Amino acid sequence: MNEISKMQEEIRRLKEELSVTIVAHYYQKDEVFEMADITGDSLELAKRSKESDSEFILFCGVGFMGQSVKILDPSKRVVMPRIACCAMARMIDSAYFDESVRYMIEHGIAKEDILPVTYINSGAEVKAKVGQMGGMVCTSSSAKKIIQKAVETGKKILFVPDKCLGQNIAWMMGLKACVIGEGECDPKEADIICFNGFCSVHQLFEPEDIEFYRKRYPEIKIAVHPECKPEVCRAADFVGSTSQLLHYVRSLPPEQKVAVGTEYNFVKRLRDKNTYVLSSTKPECPTMNETTLEDLLDVLRAIRDNKPFNEIFIEEDTRKWANLALERMFEYFG
Ligand code: 13P
Ligand code: SF4
């Protein structure tokens, strides 16, 4: 038995003994992903962790994902083998959020006419600010429906932190978007005013990568995540969240070639054949990849010894407002 199998065996044993639920996002390393009871994209993980009846949720992912479970159910003890921070979520904090609201006010939009929507890739404090202003959270799976709901209010939408997701959804829905700090961004002229954040992993994909694959395999399909640049999404055949990409690729006939523009570990697991990573560099999410089997084992042993570490705590007032923003998403999206 090799080192990996030995560690996996101990993890399985401790998990049973301690009735811990292990949750893992699709971007986790294979050997960690194999240990999970619940897997999925950020929306599915938030929903399904909430439904689990274990006291301890061992969350293998990035910080905002573990926080979402705690926000939705404070009675759960959420422990992360590693508190890895999504680089995009770190681009915005409460001060930057307030500054963005101020920008819109200074450009002639009254505060009560602003409806903020935050991508789930943000910290609890930002979600709380959004909740306080009557706004909601979205994930890449729910973004279209949530933005549709926001549009129906007739208010100006402040979308944080991912400028690419904001612009891509606007394009899909025939709306006008602009990015604060990029060229002329007049909130009076746009429907969606985006904060200037992005995902460094999804920025790796370029229209040239698409041209390369199309030239090489004229029949190939190109599928990308909406965190990719707008020019990449426009040149693709399919744009979808992690789960939507999974369903799209797996429903293709086996002989259909597809190049996928999203995280490496996930793409490698999608299908045995005819599936390519849409980049010449390896698009691994560095923070998602921080979690190792050793970390999983350490945190399980600590729970067994009654000394859990890396537990998520959120101040109650922040949690309450952030929860409101998250629950609004579930109310509108289901
Ligand atoms: P999903 O909502 O598609 O899981 O995306 C989360 C994420 O961080 C993608 O980079
Ligand atoms: Fe964050 Fe990008 Fe990693 Fe997703 S892929 S967790 S957005 S850094």
PDB file of N, CA and C and ligand atoms in Angstrom, residues 25 27 62 64-65 85-89 119 121 162 198-202 225 227 262-263 283-288, ligand 2:
ATOM      1  N   HIS A  25     -14.898  20.850  -3.207  1.00  0.00           N
ATOM      2  CA  HIS A  25     -15.217  21.502  -4.483  1.00  0.00           C
ATOM      3  C   HIS A  25     -14.536  20.735  -5.612  1.00  0.00           C
ATOM      4  N   TYR A  27     -12.622  21.576  -7.831  1.00  0.00           N
ATOM      5  CA  TYR A  27     -11.253  21.961  -8.198  1.00  0.00           C
ATOM      6  C   TYR A  27     -10.188  21.327  -7.285  1.00  0.00           C
ATOM      7  N   VAL A  62     -12.139  26.830  -0.770  1.00  0.00           N
ATOM      8  CA  VAL A  62     -11.554  28.110  -0.365  1.00  0.00           C
ATOM      9  C   VAL A  62     -12.435  28.783   0.678  1.00  0.00           C
ATOM     10  N   PHE A  64     -14.266  31.450   1.341  1.00  0.00           N
ATOM     11  CA  PHE A  64     -15.649  31.945   1.241  1.00  0.00           C
ATOM     12  C   PHE A  64     -16.653  30.789   1.191  1.00  0.00           C
ATOM     13  N   MET A  65     -16.215  29.612   0.730  1.00  0.00           N
ATOM     14  CA  MET A  65     -17.128  28.465   0.626  1.00  0.00           C
ATOM     15  C   MET A  65     -17.437  27.907   2.009  1.00  0.00           C
ATOM     16  N   CYS A  85      -7.451  31.223   0.657  1.00  0.00           N
ATOM     17  CA  CYS A  85      -8.320  32.341   0.254  1.00  0.00           C
ATOM     18  C   CYS A  85      -8.382  32.503  -1.255  1.00  0.00           C
ATOM     19  N   CYS A  86      -9.569  32.485  -1.808  1.00  0.00           N
ATOM     20  CA  CYS A  86      -9.750  32.738  -3.246  1.00  0.00           C
ATOM     21  C   CYS A  86      -9.207  34.135  -3.548  1.00  0.00           C
ATOM     22  N   ALA A  87      -8.302  34.215  -4.543  1.00  0.00           N
ATOM     23  CA  ALA A  87      -7.647  35.490  -4.858  1.00  0.00           C
ATOM     24  C   ALA A  87      -8.673  36.549  -5.282  1.00  0.00           C
ATOM     25  N   MET A  88      -9.718  36.126  -5.974  1.00  0.00           N
ATOM     26  CA  MET A  88     -10.722  37.099  -6.401  1.00  0.00           C
ATOM     27  C   MET A  88     -11.494  37.650  -5.194  1.00  0.00           C
ATOM     28  N   ALA A  89     -11.868  36.757  -4.267  1.00  0.00           N
ATOM     29  CA  ALA A  89     -12.624  37.192  -3.087  1.00  0.00           C
ATOM     30  C   ALA A  89     -11.820  38.221  -2.280  1.00  0.00           C
ATOM     31  N   TYR A 119     -21.135  38.196  -6.159  1.00  0.00           N
ATOM     32  CA  TYR A 119     -20.777  36.828  -6.497  1.00  0.00           C
ATOM     33  C   TYR A 119     -20.445  36.148  -5.164  1.00  0.00           C
ATOM     34  N   ASN A 121     -18.133  34.437  -4.419  1.00  0.00           N
ATOM     35  CA  ASN A 121     -16.683  34.564  -4.183  1.00  0.00           C
ATOM     36  C   ASN A 121     -16.381  35.920  -3.547  1.00  0.00           C
ATOM     37  N   ASP A 162     -16.501  40.256  -9.461  1.00  0.00           N
ATOM     38  CA  ASP A 162     -15.952  39.763 -10.726  1.00  0.00           C
ATOM     39  C   ASP A 162     -16.465  40.534 -11.942  1.00  0.00           C
ATOM     40  N   PHE A 198     -11.259  40.144 -10.609  1.00  0.00           N
ATOM     41  CA  PHE A 198     -11.180  39.070 -11.620  1.00  0.00           C
ATOM     42  C   PHE A 198     -10.528  37.832 -11.011  1.00  0.00           C
ATOM     43  N   CYS A 199     -10.630  36.721 -11.744  1.00  0.00           N
ATOM     44  CA  CYS A 199      -9.971  35.486 -11.316  1.00  0.00           C
ATOM     45  C   CYS A 199      -8.707  35.312 -12.150  1.00  0.00           C
ATOM     46  N   SER A 200      -7.575  35.238 -11.485  1.00  0.00           N
ATOM     47  CA  SER A 200      -6.307  35.150 -12.228  1.00  0.00           C
ATOM     48  C   SER A 200      -6.190  33.819 -12.980  1.00  0.00           C
ATOM     49  N   VAL A 201      -6.865  32.786 -12.499  1.00  0.00           N
ATOM     50  CA  VAL A 201      -6.799  31.483 -13.180  1.00  0.00           C
ATOM     51  C   VAL A 201      -7.579  31.566 -14.510  1.00  0.00           C
ATOM     52  N   HIS A 202      -8.783  32.077 -14.455  1.00  0.00           N
ATOM     53  CA  HIS A 202      -9.605  32.144 -15.675  1.00  0.00           C
ATOM     54  C   HIS A 202      -9.138  33.229 -16.656  1.00  0.00           C
ATOM     55  N   HIS A 225     -15.891  28.758 -18.602  1.00  0.00           N
ATOM     56  CA  HIS A 225     -16.548  29.262 -17.388  1.00  0.00           C
ATOM     57  C   HIS A 225     -16.763  30.779 -17.560  1.00  0.00           C
ATOM     58  N   GLU A 227     -16.186  33.142 -15.704  1.00  0.00           N
ATOM     59  CA  GLU A 227     -15.140  33.997 -15.127  1.00  0.00           C
ATOM     60  C   GLU A 227     -14.063  34.317 -16.173  1.00  0.00           C
ATOM     61  N   THR A 262     -11.419  26.124 -18.004  1.00  0.00           N
ATOM     62  CA  THR A 262     -11.623  26.315 -16.563  1.00  0.00           C
ATOM     63  C   THR A 262     -10.531  25.542 -15.829  1.00  0.00           C
ATOM     64  N   GLU A 263     -10.701  25.336 -14.538  1.00  0.00           N
ATOM     65  CA  GLU A 263      -9.624  24.811 -13.696  1.00  0.00           C
ATOM     66  C   GLU A 263      -9.159  23.400 -14.100  1.00  0.00           C
ATOM     67  N   PRO A 283      -3.835  25.572 -16.000  1.00  0.00           N
ATOM     68  CA  PRO A 283      -4.651  26.507 -15.224  1.00  0.00           C
ATOM     69  C   PRO A 283      -5.133  25.928 -13.883  1.00  0.00           C
ATOM     70  N   GLU A 284      -4.190  25.721 -12.973  1.00  0.00           N
ATOM     71  CA  GLU A 284      -4.559  25.218 -11.641  1.00  0.00           C
ATOM     72  C   GLU A 284      -4.868  26.398 -10.736  1.00  0.00           C
ATOM     73  N   CYS A 285      -5.899  26.243  -9.891  1.00  0.00           N
ATOM     74  CA  CYS A 285      -6.166  27.301  -8.915  1.00  0.00           C
ATOM     75  C   CYS A 285      -5.208  27.081  -7.747  1.00  0.00           C
ATOM     76  N   PRO A 286      -4.262  28.000  -7.536  1.00  0.00           N
ATOM     77  CA  PRO A 286      -3.249  27.750  -6.507  1.00  0.00           C
ATOM     78  C   PRO A 286      -3.834  27.595  -5.110  1.00  0.00           C
ATOM     79  N   THR A 287      -4.882  28.376  -4.805  1.00  0.00           N
ATOM     80  CA  THR A 287      -5.419  28.301  -3.451  1.00  0.00           C
ATOM     81  C   THR A 287      -6.260  27.036  -3.234  1.00  0.00           C
ATOM     82  N   MET A 288      -7.012  26.643  -4.244  1.00  0.00           N
ATOM     83  CA  MET A 288      -7.779  25.390  -4.143  1.00  0.00           C
ATOM     84  C   MET A 288      -6.818  24.212  -3.958  1.00  0.00           C
TER      85      MET A 288
HETATM   86 FE1  SF4 B   2     -11.055  31.988  -6.778  1.00  0.00          FE
HETATM   87 FE2  SF4 B   2     -10.328  31.805  -9.338  1.00  0.00          FE
HETATM   88 FE3  SF4 B   2      -9.605  29.920  -7.619  1.00  0.00          FE
HETATM   89 FE4  SF4 B   2     -12.154  30.154  -8.378  1.00  0.00          FE
HETATM   90  S1  SF4 B   2     -10.396  29.603  -9.672  1.00  0.00           S
HETATM   91  S2  SF4 B   2     -11.415  29.845  -6.312  1.00  0.00           S
HETATM   92  S3  SF4 B   2     -12.330  32.419  -8.572  1.00  0.00           S
HETATM   93  S4  SF4 B   2      -8.968  32.096  -7.577  1.00  0.00           S
END
